[in-house]
mmCIF file of C-alpha atoms and ligand atoms in Angstrom:
data_model
loop_
_atom_site.group_PDB
_atom_site.id
_atom_site.type_symbol
_atom_site.label_atom_id
_atom_site.label_comp_id
_atom_site.label_asym_id
_atom_site.label_seq_id
_atom_site.Cartn_x
_atom_site.Cartn_y
_atom_site.Cartn_z
ATOM 1 C CA MET A 1299 23.981 -7.264 -6.182
ATOM 2 C CA THR A 1300 24.213 -3.800 -7.624
ATOM 3 C CA SER A 1301 27.643 -3.483 -9.170
ATOM 4 C CA THR A 1302 27.326 -0.221 -11.071
ATOM 5 C CA SER A 1303 25.804 3.179 -10.452
ATOM 6 C CA THR A 1304 22.618 1.983 -12.109
ATOM 7 C CA LEU A 1305 19.796 -0.049 -10.646
ATOM 8 C CA ARG A 1306 18.409 -2.242 -13.405
ATOM 9 C CA VAL A 1307 14.767 -3.000 -12.809
ATOM 10 C CA ALA A 1308 12.375 -5.752 -13.842
ATOM 11 C CA MET A 1309 8.724 -5.025 -13.153
ATOM 12 C CA ILE A 1310 6.216 -7.857 -12.927
ATOM 13 C CA GLY A 1311 2.697 -6.646 -13.758
ATOM 14 C CA THR A 1312 1.217 -4.275 -16.293
ATOM 15 C CA GLY A 1313 -1.998 -3.076 -14.600
ATOM 16 C CA PHE A 1314 -2.934 -0.249 -12.223
ATOM 17 C CA MET A 1315 0.039 -0.757 -9.901
ATOM 18 C CA GLY A 1316 2.392 -1.394 -12.825
ATOM 19 C CA ALA A 1317 1.442 2.004 -14.208
ATOM 20 C CA ALA A 1318 1.780 3.726 -10.806
ATOM 21 C CA HIS A 1319 5.231 2.240 -10.154
ATOM 22 C CA SER A 1320 6.366 2.956 -13.730
ATOM 23 C CA GLN A 1321 5.514 6.593 -13.196
ATOM 24 C CA ALA A 1322 7.752 6.599 -10.118
ATOM 25 C CA PHE A 1323 10.646 5.054 -12.049
ATOM 26 C CA ARG A 1324 10.275 7.689 -14.776
ATOM 27 C CA VAL A 1325 9.864 10.694 -12.505
ATOM 28 C CA ALA A 1326 11.619 10.164 -9.149
ATOM 29 C CA PRO A 1327 15.169 10.275 -10.587
ATOM 30 C CA ARG A 1328 14.379 13.667 -12.114
ATOM 31 C CA PHE A 1329 13.251 15.228 -8.819
ATOM 32 C CA PHE A 1330 15.413 13.467 -6.247
ATOM 33 C CA ASP A 1331 19.193 13.162 -6.364
ATOM 34 C CA LEU A 1332 19.483 9.400 -6.222
ATOM 35 C CA PRO A 1333 22.711 7.528 -5.497
ATOM 36 C CA LEU A 1334 21.785 4.893 -8.137
ATOM 37 C CA ALA A 1335 20.018 5.546 -11.431
ATOM 38 C CA PRO A 1336 17.018 3.226 -11.970
ATOM 39 C CA GLU A 1337 16.902 1.766 -15.462
ATOM 40 C CA MET A 1338 13.539 0.503 -16.694
ATOM 41 C CA THR A 1339 14.999 -2.657 -18.206
ATOM 42 C CA VAL A 1340 12.078 -5.078 -18.651
ATOM 43 C CA ILE A 1341 8.382 -5.348 -17.881
ATOM 44 C CA VAL A 1342 6.775 -8.765 -17.531
ATOM 45 C CA GLY A 1343 3.161 -9.720 -18.238
ATOM 46 C CA ARG A 1344 1.182 -12.777 -19.312
ATOM 47 C CA ASP A 1345 0.124 -11.693 -22.797
ATOM 48 C CA ALA A 1346 2.947 -10.903 -25.258
ATOM 49 C CA ALA A 1347 1.118 -8.250 -27.285
ATOM 50 C CA LYS A 1348 -0.359 -6.487 -24.256
ATOM 51 C CA THR A 1349 2.974 -6.536 -22.440
ATOM 52 C CA GLN A 1350 4.756 -5.067 -25.468
ATOM 53 C CA ALA A 1351 2.122 -2.326 -25.629
ATOM 54 C CA ALA A 1352 2.571 -1.677 -21.890
ATOM 55 C CA ALA A 1353 6.360 -1.476 -22.324
ATOM 56 C CA GLU A 1354 5.966 1.198 -24.989
ATOM 57 C CA LYS A 1355 3.326 3.155 -23.111
ATOM 58 C CA LEU A 1356 4.973 3.025 -19.682
ATOM 59 C CA GLY A 1357 8.579 3.439 -20.804
ATOM 60 C CA TRP A 1358 10.213 0.007 -20.421
ATOM 61 C CA ALA A 1359 13.052 -0.992 -22.760
ATOM 62 C CA GLU A 1360 11.865 -4.591 -23.187
ATOM 63 C CA ALA A 1361 8.810 -6.780 -22.674
ATOM 64 C CA SER A 1362 8.762 -10.411 -21.554
ATOM 65 C CA THR A 1363 6.201 -13.062 -20.635
ATOM 66 C CA ASP A 1364 8.658 -15.206 -18.655
ATOM 67 C CA TRP A 1365 9.386 -13.907 -15.150
ATOM 68 C CA ARG A 1366 11.607 -16.877 -14.327
ATOM 69 C CA ALA A 1367 13.910 -16.129 -17.259
ATOM 70 C CA VAL A 1368 13.967 -12.448 -16.313
ATOM 71 C CA ILE A 1369 14.909 -13.194 -12.711
ATOM 72 C CA ALA A 1370 17.763 -15.410 -13.926
ATOM 73 C CA ARG A 1371 19.307 -12.545 -15.903
ATOM 74 C CA ASP A 1372 22.555 -10.922 -14.706
ATOM 75 C CA ASP A 1373 21.449 -7.483 -15.840
ATOM 76 C CA ILE A 1374 18.616 -7.180 -13.299
ATOM 77 C CA ASP A 1375 19.224 -5.724 -9.809
ATOM 78 C CA LEU A 1376 15.698 -5.015 -8.528
ATOM 79 C CA VAL A 1377 12.461 -6.943 -9.084
ATOM 80 C CA ASP A 1378 9.308 -4.895 -8.549
ATOM 81 C CA ILE A 1379 6.221 -7.095 -8.036
ATOM 82 C CA CYS A 1380 2.951 -5.449 -9.091
ATOM 83 C CA SER A 1381 1.047 -8.580 -10.092
ATOM 84 C CA PRO A 1382 -2.007 -10.076 -8.297
ATOM 85 C CA GLY A 1383 -1.362 -11.429 -4.796
ATOM 86 C CA ASP A 1384 -1.388 -15.121 -5.727
ATOM 87 C CA SER A 1385 1.965 -14.670 -7.511
ATOM 88 C CA HIS A 1386 3.786 -12.570 -4.898
ATOM 89 C CA ALA A 1387 5.320 -15.364 -2.806
ATOM 90 C CA GLU A 1388 6.685 -17.457 -5.651
ATOM 91 C CA ILE A 1389 8.196 -14.504 -7.515
ATOM 92 C CA ALA A 1390 9.573 -12.716 -4.457
ATOM 93 C CA ILE A 1391 11.227 -15.809 -2.992
ATOM 94 C CA ALA A 1392 12.768 -16.772 -6.360
ATOM 95 C CA ALA A 1393 14.037 -13.214 -6.878
ATOM 96 C CA LEU A 1394 15.548 -12.973 -3.396
ATOM 97 C CA GLU A 1395 17.235 -16.340 -3.816
ATOM 98 C CA ALA A 1396 18.629 -15.131 -7.164
ATOM 99 C CA GLY A 1397 20.193 -12.168 -5.342
ATOM 100 C CA LYS A 1398 17.789 -9.463 -6.537
ATOM 101 C CA HIS A 1399 16.439 -6.684 -4.342
ATOM 102 C CA VAL A 1400 12.628 -6.849 -4.184
ATOM 103 C CA LEU A 1401 9.859 -4.283 -3.912
ATOM 104 C CA CYS A 1402 6.472 -5.993 -3.503
ATOM 105 C CA GLU A 1403 3.011 -4.410 -3.609
ATOM 106 C CA LYS A 1404 0.751 -4.772 -0.602
ATOM 107 C CA PRO A 1405 -0.765 -6.837 0.848
ATOM 108 C CA LEU A 1406 2.436 -8.851 0.980
ATOM 109 C CA ALA A 1407 0.709 -12.128 0.086
ATOM 110 C CA ASN A 1408 -2.627 -13.899 0.016
ATOM 111 C CA THR A 1409 -2.063 -15.972 3.163
ATOM 112 C CA VAL A 1410 -0.034 -15.808 6.367
ATOM 113 C CA GLU A 1411 1.816 -18.950 5.297
ATOM 114 C CA GLU A 1412 2.996 -17.306 2.072
ATOM 115 C CA ALA A 1413 3.853 -14.071 3.849
ATOM 116 C CA ARG A 1414 5.883 -15.966 6.445
ATOM 117 C CA ALA A 1415 7.877 -17.766 3.736
ATOM 118 C CA MET A 1416 8.532 -14.396 2.077
ATOM 119 C CA ALA A 1417 9.658 -12.793 5.340
ATOM 120 C CA ASP A 1418 11.965 -15.753 6.027
ATOM 121 C CA ALA A 1419 13.455 -15.437 2.529
ATOM 122 C CA ALA A 1420 13.891 -11.682 2.996
ATOM 123 C CA ARG A 1421 15.737 -12.141 6.290
ATOM 124 C CA ALA A 1422 18.039 -14.768 4.743
ATOM 125 C CA ALA A 1423 18.703 -12.483 1.769
ATOM 126 C CA ALA A 1424 19.350 -9.469 4.019
ATOM 127 C CA ALA A 1425 22.289 -11.374 5.492
ATOM 128 C CA ARG A 1426 23.725 -11.307 1.933
ATOM 129 C CA GLY A 1427 23.052 -7.582 1.470
ATOM 130 C CA ILE A 1428 19.809 -8.045 -0.509
ATOM 131 C CA ARG A 1429 17.067 -5.527 0.366
ATOM 132 C CA SER A 1430 13.303 -5.892 0.326
ATOM 133 C CA MET A 1431 10.361 -3.590 0.948
ATOM 134 C CA VAL A 1432 6.570 -3.982 0.926
ATOM 135 C CA GLY A 1433 4.727 -1.150 -0.820
ATOM 136 C CA PHE A 1434 2.552 0.479 1.802
ATOM 137 C CA SER A 1435 2.915 3.689 -0.189
ATOM 138 C CA TYR A 1436 0.655 5.861 1.990
ATOM 139 C CA ARG A 1437 3.310 5.927 4.717
ATOM 140 C CA ARG A 1438 5.026 8.342 2.350
ATOM 141 C CA VAL A 1439 2.162 10.760 1.831
ATOM 142 C CA PRO A 1440 3.820 13.836 3.403
ATOM 143 C CA ALA A 1441 0.805 14.619 5.627
ATOM 144 C CA LEU A 1442 0.685 11.057 6.922
ATOM 145 C CA THR A 1443 4.445 11.081 7.561
ATOM 146 C CA LEU A 1444 3.988 14.351 9.453
ATOM 147 C CA ALA A 1445 1.168 12.763 11.482
ATOM 148 C CA ARG A 1446 3.574 10.002 12.483
ATOM 149 C CA ASP A 1447 6.256 12.545 13.397
ATOM 150 C CA LEU A 1448 3.866 14.568 15.587
ATOM 151 C CA VAL A 1449 2.436 11.518 17.344
ATOM 152 C CA GLN A 1450 5.850 9.908 17.900
ATOM 153 C CA ALA A 1451 7.195 13.211 19.271
ATOM 154 C CA GLY A 1452 4.460 13.066 21.916
ATOM 155 C CA ARG A 1453 2.562 16.080 20.596
ATOM 156 C CA ILE A 1454 -0.845 14.456 21.220
ATOM 157 C CA GLY A 1455 0.271 12.794 24.462
ATOM 158 C CA GLU A 1456 -0.605 9.181 25.161
ATOM 159 C CA VAL A 1457 -2.522 7.631 22.275
ATOM 160 C CA ARG A 1458 -5.851 6.272 23.500
ATOM 161 C CA GLN A 1459 -8.049 5.774 20.485
ATOM 162 C CA ALA A 1460 -7.640 5.382 16.727
ATOM 163 C CA ARG A 1461 -10.300 5.317 14.018
ATOM 164 C CA ALA A 1462 -9.494 4.406 10.429
ATOM 165 C CA ALA A 1463 -12.031 4.104 7.629
ATOM 166 C CA TYR A 1464 -10.967 3.369 4.060
ATOM 167 C CA LEU A 1465 -14.008 4.096 1.892
ATOM 168 C CA GLN A 1466 -14.341 3.660 -1.870
ATOM 169 C CA ASP A 1467 -17.412 3.138 -4.092
ATOM 170 C CA TRP A 1468 -16.139 1.545 -7.292
ATOM 171 C CA LEU A 1469 -18.191 -1.643 -6.799
ATOM 172 C CA VAL A 1470 -21.544 0.048 -6.184
ATOM 173 C CA ASP A 1471 -22.816 -0.841 -9.673
ATOM 174 C CA GLU A 1472 -23.781 -4.486 -9.301
ATOM 175 C CA ASN A 1473 -23.464 -4.990 -13.055
ATOM 176 C CA GLY A 1474 -19.833 -3.906 -13.068
ATOM 177 C CA PRO A 1475 -17.734 -6.819 -14.409
ATOM 178 C CA MET A 1476 -15.653 -9.217 -12.311
ATOM 179 C CA THR A 1477 -12.010 -8.291 -11.841
ATOM 180 C CA TRP A 1478 -9.231 -10.370 -10.300
ATOM 181 C CA ARG A 1479 -9.738 -8.338 -7.111
ATOM 182 C CA LEU A 1480 -13.075 -10.159 -6.597
ATOM 183 C CA ASP A 1481 -11.549 -13.624 -6.813
ATOM 184 C CA LYS A 1482 -10.187 -15.043 -3.557
ATOM 185 C CA LYS A 1483 -7.770 -17.368 -5.371
ATOM 186 C CA LEU A 1484 -6.082 -14.375 -7.021
ATOM 187 C CA ALA A 1485 -6.574 -11.594 -4.451
ATOM 188 C CA GLY A 1486 -6.641 -13.443 -1.109
ATOM 189 C CA SER A 1487 -9.430 -11.241 0.223
ATOM 190 C CA GLY A 1488 -11.482 -8.252 -0.907
ATOM 191 C CA SER A 1489 -11.742 -4.838 0.693
ATOM 192 C CA LEU A 1490 -9.982 -6.265 3.723
ATOM 193 C CA GLY A 1491 -6.649 -6.942 2.011
ATOM 194 C CA ASP A 1492 -6.836 -4.363 -0.757
ATOM 195 C CA ILE A 1493 -7.608 -1.287 1.321
ATOM 196 C CA GLY A 1494 -8.130 -2.466 4.927
ATOM 197 C CA ALA A 1495 -4.424 -3.404 4.867
ATOM 198 C CA HIS A 1496 -3.585 0.278 4.282
ATOM 199 C CA ALA A 1497 -5.806 1.319 7.215
ATOM 200 C CA VAL A 1498 -4.087 -1.147 9.538
ATOM 201 C CA ASP A 1499 -0.595 -0.234 8.361
ATOM 202 C CA SER A 1500 -1.283 3.502 8.609
ATOM 203 C CA VAL A 1501 -2.606 3.319 12.179
ATOM 204 C CA GLN A 1502 0.325 1.157 13.255
ATOM 205 C CA PHE A 1503 2.806 3.430 11.483
ATOM 206 C CA ILE A 1504 1.431 6.624 13.030
ATOM 207 C CA THR A 1505 0.966 5.297 16.564
ATOM 208 C CA GLY A 1506 3.971 2.964 16.706
ATOM 209 C CA GLN A 1507 1.603 0.384 18.246
ATOM 210 C CA THR A 1508 0.640 -2.935 16.675
ATOM 211 C CA VAL A 1509 -2.828 -4.490 16.555
ATOM 212 C CA GLU A 1510 -2.832 -7.409 18.997
ATOM 213 C CA GLN A 1511 -6.461 -8.604 19.058
ATOM 214 C CA VAL A 1512 -9.403 -8.050 16.759
ATOM 215 C CA SER A 1513 -13.125 -8.600 16.578
ATOM 216 C CA GLY A 1514 -14.476 -8.336 13.039
ATOM 217 C CA HIS A 1515 -17.239 -8.759 10.503
ATOM 218 C CA LEU A 1516 -17.036 -9.271 6.746
ATOM 219 C CA ARG A 1517 -19.872 -8.879 4.254
ATOM 220 C CA THR A 1518 -20.316 -9.585 0.543
ATOM 221 C CA PHE A 1519 -23.204 -7.529 -0.847
ATOM 222 C CA VAL A 1520 -23.142 -8.676 -4.484
ATOM 223 C CA THR A 1521 -22.311 -12.356 -4.810
ATOM 224 C CA GLU A 1522 -22.449 -12.721 -8.592
ATOM 225 C CA ARG A 1523 -21.324 -10.417 -11.411
ATOM 226 C CA PRO A 1524 -20.910 -10.516 -15.187
ATOM 227 C CA LEU A 1525 -17.561 -11.880 -16.295
ATOM 228 C CA LEU A 1526 -15.198 -9.481 -18.030
ATOM 229 C CA GLY A 1527 -15.627 -9.340 -21.816
ATOM 230 C CA GLU A 1528 -13.273 -6.927 -23.577
ATOM 231 C CA GLY A 1529 -10.847 -4.529 -21.851
ATOM 232 C CA VAL A 1530 -9.573 -4.501 -18.295
ATOM 233 C CA GLY A 1531 -11.019 -3.932 -14.836
ATOM 234 C CA LEU A 1532 -14.170 -1.963 -14.293
ATOM 235 C CA SER A 1533 -13.635 0.000 -17.482
ATOM 236 C CA GLY A 1534 -13.924 -3.289 -19.395
ATOM 237 C CA THR A 1535 -17.187 -4.502 -20.895
ATOM 238 C CA ALA A 1536 -19.376 -7.151 -19.285
ATOM 239 C CA SER A 1537 -19.877 -10.485 -21.066
ATOM 240 C CA ASP A 1538 -23.105 -12.550 -20.964
ATOM 241 C CA GLU A 1539 -21.589 -15.088 -18.596
ATOM 242 C CA ARG A 1540 -21.607 -14.605 -14.834
ATOM 243 C CA GLY A 1541 -19.044 -15.361 -12.141
ATOM 244 C CA ILE A 1542 -19.146 -15.765 -8.372
ATOM 245 C CA VAL A 1543 -17.628 -13.109 -6.099
ATOM 246 C CA THR A 1544 -15.557 -14.983 -3.517
ATOM 247 C CA VAL A 1545 -14.211 -12.103 -1.409
ATOM 248 C CA ASP A 1546 -15.584 -9.610 1.097
ATOM 249 C CA ASP A 1547 -17.048 -6.360 -0.190
ATOM 250 C CA ALA A 1548 -16.818 -4.681 3.200
ATOM 251 C CA ALA A 1549 -14.902 -5.347 6.409
ATOM 252 C CA TRP A 1550 -15.232 -3.691 9.764
ATOM 253 C CA PHE A 1551 -13.425 -4.546 12.953
ATOM 254 C CA THR A 1552 -12.227 -3.272 16.280
ATOM 255 C CA GLY A 1553 -8.768 -3.864 17.646
ATOM 256 C CA GLN A 1554 -6.658 -3.559 20.748
ATOM 257 C CA LEU A 1555 -3.235 -2.022 20.246
ATOM 258 C CA SER A 1556 0.009 -3.026 21.923
ATOM 259 C CA GLY A 1557 0.364 0.282 23.789
ATOM 260 C CA GLY A 1558 -3.093 0.024 25.347
ATOM 261 C CA ALA A 1559 -5.036 2.092 22.793
ATOM 262 C CA VAL A 1560 -8.233 0.877 21.136
ATOM 263 C CA ALA A 1561 -8.927 1.127 17.419
ATOM 264 C CA SER A 1562 -11.750 0.708 14.933
ATOM 265 C CA PHE A 1563 -11.299 -0.025 11.240
ATOM 266 C CA GLU A 1564 -13.619 -0.015 8.232
ATOM 267 C CA ALA A 1565 -12.857 -0.970 4.648
ATOM 268 C CA THR A 1566 -15.440 -0.940 1.897
ATOM 269 C CA ARG A 1567 -15.736 -0.502 -1.850
ATOM 270 C CA TYR A 1568 -19.480 0.215 -1.501
ATOM 271 C CA ALA A 1569 -19.433 3.601 0.277
ATOM 272 C CA THR A 1570 -21.479 5.465 -2.342
ATOM 273 C CA GLY A 1571 -19.887 8.860 -3.011
ATOM 274 C CA ARG A 1572 -16.595 8.135 -1.278
ATOM 275 C CA LYS A 1573 -13.947 7.795 -3.968
ATOM 276 C CA ASN A 1574 -10.648 7.120 -2.240
ATOM 277 C CA GLY A 1575 -11.203 8.273 1.323
ATOM 278 C CA LEU A 1576 -8.843 6.929 3.946
ATOM 279 C CA LYS A 1577 -9.773 8.878 7.044
ATOM 280 C CA ILE A 1578 -7.620 8.370 10.102
ATOM 281 C CA GLU A 1579 -8.273 9.978 13.463
ATOM 282 C CA ILE A 1580 -5.887 9.515 16.375
ATOM 283 C CA PHE A 1581 -6.904 10.809 19.799
ATOM 284 C CA GLY A 1582 -4.375 11.283 22.583
ATOM 285 C CA SER A 1583 -4.343 12.547 26.135
ATOM 286 C CA ARG A 1584 -3.467 16.084 25.036
ATOM 287 C CA GLY A 1585 -4.211 16.349 21.366
ATOM 288 C CA ALA A 1586 -5.457 14.697 18.205
ATOM 289 C CA ILE A 1587 -4.678 14.393 14.515
ATOM 290 C CA VAL A 1588 -7.005 13.808 11.569
ATOM 291 C CA PHE A 1589 -5.899 12.784 8.070
ATOM 292 C CA ASP A 1590 -8.096 12.210 5.018
ATOM 293 C CA LEU A 1591 -6.628 10.850 1.796
ATOM 294 C CA GLU A 1592 -9.275 12.721 -0.219
ATOM 295 C CA ARG A 1593 -7.581 15.885 1.105
ATOM 296 C CA MET A 1594 -4.119 14.421 1.137
ATOM 297 C CA ASN A 1595 -2.194 17.710 1.296
ATOM 298 C CA GLU A 1596 -3.740 18.609 4.648
ATOM 299 C CA LEU A 1597 -3.346 17.438 8.217
ATOM 300 C CA GLU A 1598 -5.617 18.512 11.054
ATOM 301 C CA PHE A 1599 -3.889 18.890 14.411
ATOM 302 C CA TYR A 1600 -5.536 19.664 17.741
ATOM 303 C CA ASP A 1601 -2.996 20.785 20.300
ATOM 304 C CA GLY A 1602 -4.460 20.538 23.800
ATOM 305 C CA THR A 1603 -1.652 22.740 25.128
ATOM 306 C CA ASP A 1604 -3.003 25.786 23.243
ATOM 307 C CA ALA A 1605 -4.556 28.465 25.457
ATOM 308 C CA ALA A 1606 -7.996 27.299 26.603
ATOM 309 C CA GLY A 1607 -9.898 29.945 24.685
ATOM 310 C CA GLU A 1608 -7.961 29.307 21.474
ATOM 311 C CA GLN A 1609 -8.183 25.548 21.196
ATOM 312 C CA GLY A 1610 -9.425 23.938 18.026
ATOM 313 C CA PHE A 1611 -8.249 21.861 15.093
ATOM 314 C CA ARG A 1612 -5.737 23.706 12.922
ATOM 315 C CA ARG A 1613 -5.451 22.711 9.278
ATOM 316 C CA ILE A 1614 -1.824 22.387 8.239
ATOM 317 C CA PHE A 1615 -1.117 22.495 4.493
ATOM 318 C CA VAL A 1616 1.630 19.931 4.198
ATOM 319 C CA THR A 1617 3.159 21.569 1.142
ATOM 320 C CA GLU A 1618 6.009 23.549 2.656
ATOM 321 C CA PRO A 1619 9.791 23.223 2.477
ATOM 322 C CA GLU A 1620 9.800 22.081 6.135
ATOM 323 C CA HIS A 1621 7.678 19.053 5.290
ATOM 324 C CA PRO A 1622 8.797 15.542 4.266
ATOM 325 C CA TYR A 1623 9.653 14.917 0.587
ATOM 326 C CA ALA A 1624 9.359 18.631 -0.250
ATOM 327 C CA VAL A 1625 11.266 18.663 -3.519
ATOM 328 C CA TRP A 1626 8.482 18.839 -6.053
ATOM 329 C CA TRP A 1627 6.982 22.300 -6.373
ATOM 330 C CA PRO A 1628 7.223 25.767 -4.844
ATOM 331 C CA THR A 1629 5.575 26.366 -1.482
ATOM 332 C CA GLY A 1630 1.827 25.700 -1.382
ATOM 333 C CA HIS A 1631 1.640 23.438 -4.447
ATOM 334 C CA GLY A 1632 0.192 20.074 -3.530
ATOM 335 C CA LEU A 1633 0.856 16.444 -4.439
ATOM 336 C CA GLY A 1634 -1.381 13.595 -5.658
ATOM 337 C CA TYR A 1635 -1.989 9.841 -5.448
ATOM 338 C CA GLU A 1636 1.099 9.053 -7.522
ATOM 339 C CA HIS A 1637 3.746 10.923 -5.534
ATOM 340 C CA PRO A 1638 4.095 8.496 -2.594
ATOM 341 C CA PHE A 1639 5.209 5.825 -5.077
ATOM 342 C CA SER A 1640 8.135 8.094 -6.006
ATOM 343 C CA HIS A 1641 8.903 8.696 -2.321
ATOM 344 C CA GLN A 1642 8.866 4.953 -1.702
ATOM 345 C CA LEU A 1643 11.255 4.412 -4.606
ATOM 346 C CA ARG A 1644 13.535 7.200 -3.444
ATOM 347 C CA ASP A 1645 13.840 5.683 0.026
ATOM 348 C CA LEU A 1646 14.370 2.170 -1.331
ATOM 349 C CA VAL A 1647 17.152 3.333 -3.668
ATOM 350 C CA PHE A 1648 18.940 5.065 -0.783
ATOM 351 C CA ASP A 1649 18.528 1.962 1.397
ATOM 352 C CA ILE A 1650 20.024 -0.218 -1.340
ATOM 353 C CA ALA A 1651 22.911 2.166 -1.991
ATOM 354 C CA GLU A 1652 23.685 2.741 1.669
ATOM 355 C CA GLY A 1653 23.122 -0.827 2.855
ATOM 356 C CA ARG A 1654 20.183 -0.092 5.180
ATOM 357 C CA ALA A 1655 17.157 -2.249 5.934
ATOM 358 C CA PRO A 1656 14.139 -0.711 4.141
ATOM 359 C CA SER A 1657 10.898 0.050 5.938
ATOM 360 C CA PRO A 1658 8.243 -1.295 5.762
ATOM 361 C CA SER A 1659 9.979 -4.659 5.646
ATOM 362 C CA PHE A 1660 8.560 -8.027 4.670
ATOM 363 C CA ASP A 1661 8.289 -8.700 8.422
ATOM 364 C CA ASP A 1662 6.017 -5.640 8.640
ATOM 365 C CA GLY A 1663 4.034 -7.017 5.696
ATOM 366 C CA LEU A 1664 3.745 -10.376 7.477
ATOM 367 C CA GLN A 1665 2.467 -8.689 10.637
ATOM 368 C CA VAL A 1666 -0.282 -6.865 8.688
ATOM 369 C CA GLN A 1667 -1.149 -10.180 7.007
ATOM 370 C CA GLN A 1668 -1.557 -11.712 10.461
ATOM 371 C CA VAL A 1669 -3.980 -8.921 11.408
ATOM 372 C CA LEU A 1670 -6.019 -9.560 8.223
ATOM 373 C CA ASP A 1671 -6.024 -13.276 8.956
ATOM 374 C CA ALA A 1672 -7.200 -12.692 12.536
ATOM 375 C CA VAL A 1673 -10.067 -10.541 11.212
ATOM 376 C CA GLU A 1674 -11.118 -13.358 8.877
ATOM 377 C CA ARG A 1675 -10.956 -15.900 11.700
ATOM 378 C CA SER A 1676 -12.872 -13.598 14.022
ATOM 379 C CA ALA A 1677 -15.563 -12.952 11.401
ATOM 380 C CA ALA A 1678 -15.927 -16.690 10.760
ATOM 381 C CA ALA A 1679 -16.484 -17.169 14.493
ATOM 382 C CA ASN A 1680 -19.070 -14.355 14.573
ATOM 383 C CA ALA A 1681 -16.811 -11.547 15.775
ATOM 384 C CA VAL A 1682 -15.151 -13.444 18.617
ATOM 385 C CA TRP A 1683 -12.094 -11.581 20.036
ATOM 386 C CA THR A 1684 -9.186 -13.162 18.212
ATOM 387 C CA PRO A 1685 -5.492 -12.734 18.946
ATOM 388 C CA VAL A 1686 -3.188 -11.690 16.106
ATOM 389 C CA SER A 1687 -0.646 -14.470 15.940
HETATM 390 C C1 SOE B 1388 -2.123 0.550 -3.843
HETATM 391 O O1 SOE B 1388 -1.438 1.150 -2.811
HETATM 392 C C2 SOE B 1388 -3.623 0.539 -3.597
HETATM 393 O O2 SOE B 1388 -3.872 -0.025 -2.338
HETATM 394 C C3 SOE B 1388 -4.362 -0.324 -4.590
HETATM 395 O O3 SOE B 1388 -3.959 -1.675 -4.530
HETATM 396 C C4 SOE B 1388 -5.836 -0.181 -4.306
HETATM 397 O O4 SOE B 1388 -6.579 -0.974 -5.175
HETATM 398 C C5 SOE B 1388 -6.193 1.279 -4.417
HETATM 399 O O5 SOE B 1388 -7.553 1.442 -4.347
HETATM 400 C C6 SOE B 1388 -5.446 2.061 -3.407
HETATM 401 O O6 SOE B 1388 -4.070 1.879 -3.635
#
């Protein structure tokens, strides 16, 4: 439990998400007035030298290779899990049982079974005042938050149809080296869990409806790649040895939502030319909204109550003092990929200080995991309609 006005943090993971979350810990306290001051106490990785280098580069006071020892320490209040999915359940459950608040990257886990155990542990810990949150950071892109606000206020009427396509192209080069994200044992799934999870969460968040049934397909385009030689990720060099890709490269599925709307989802890392495009369109009985992560400071809004001769999509620049999280820059100055991680941290710190249940919760993470699982089961059965359960 937090006993001082500081929030002493242990971060597990030194990669892409470790860097993104570290940035939030460094920056958020300088822009938001937080009730607790995060302290970047220790970062944990597998390799001692690389973890020490990450600590120095990212701003952590200490480096460790032993997450169990770190979780046992009295001077840690929050454990932030940014490691590959196969480690989420074990670390999160141990941290919650040790009385630490937990922030865990999405998708919550690699399997529904793991996610359920995590959600159970989070509920038990909540009874003792311990908070947990899953990092669906895009909920806190101001334009996406505004989309939710407009839809939930009834501004597009009854939601009938949603379309969400998360398109990237970083795997297009078939000689790009293997990363842990292409290994089912480490990542759980491919595009489906890595970016399809964001598409599902975003549609559910905006519409307030959950996906209840799905019919899906999965495809792996490149089944073998060079193993990683030196360096990390796709910027690393390829070795002469080859490895097998065991996850989906692309996923596409339709879904029925709890409020009666229908939805379609696409997730791919092979959409040549699309860099980080999460396009979401929500159509209602008297309006529509369109969001595109590649233009993340804008929201398109079609208001069917406008005069007939003046109807059309208006482009709102979500950079104004009236908009969510507007503390960064003067009017009109936009935000980037990294800012939602600060917004997520801000909200979590307030929840911890004020004793509120954070959102999205581990139960929300479990529900998204169940959608992903239903897509995999549907695809295995050749796109049979499959309930999310
Ligand atoms: C984090 O929110 C994340 O989903 C990463 O895990 C993905 O790999 C990235 O492409 C988008 O952001």
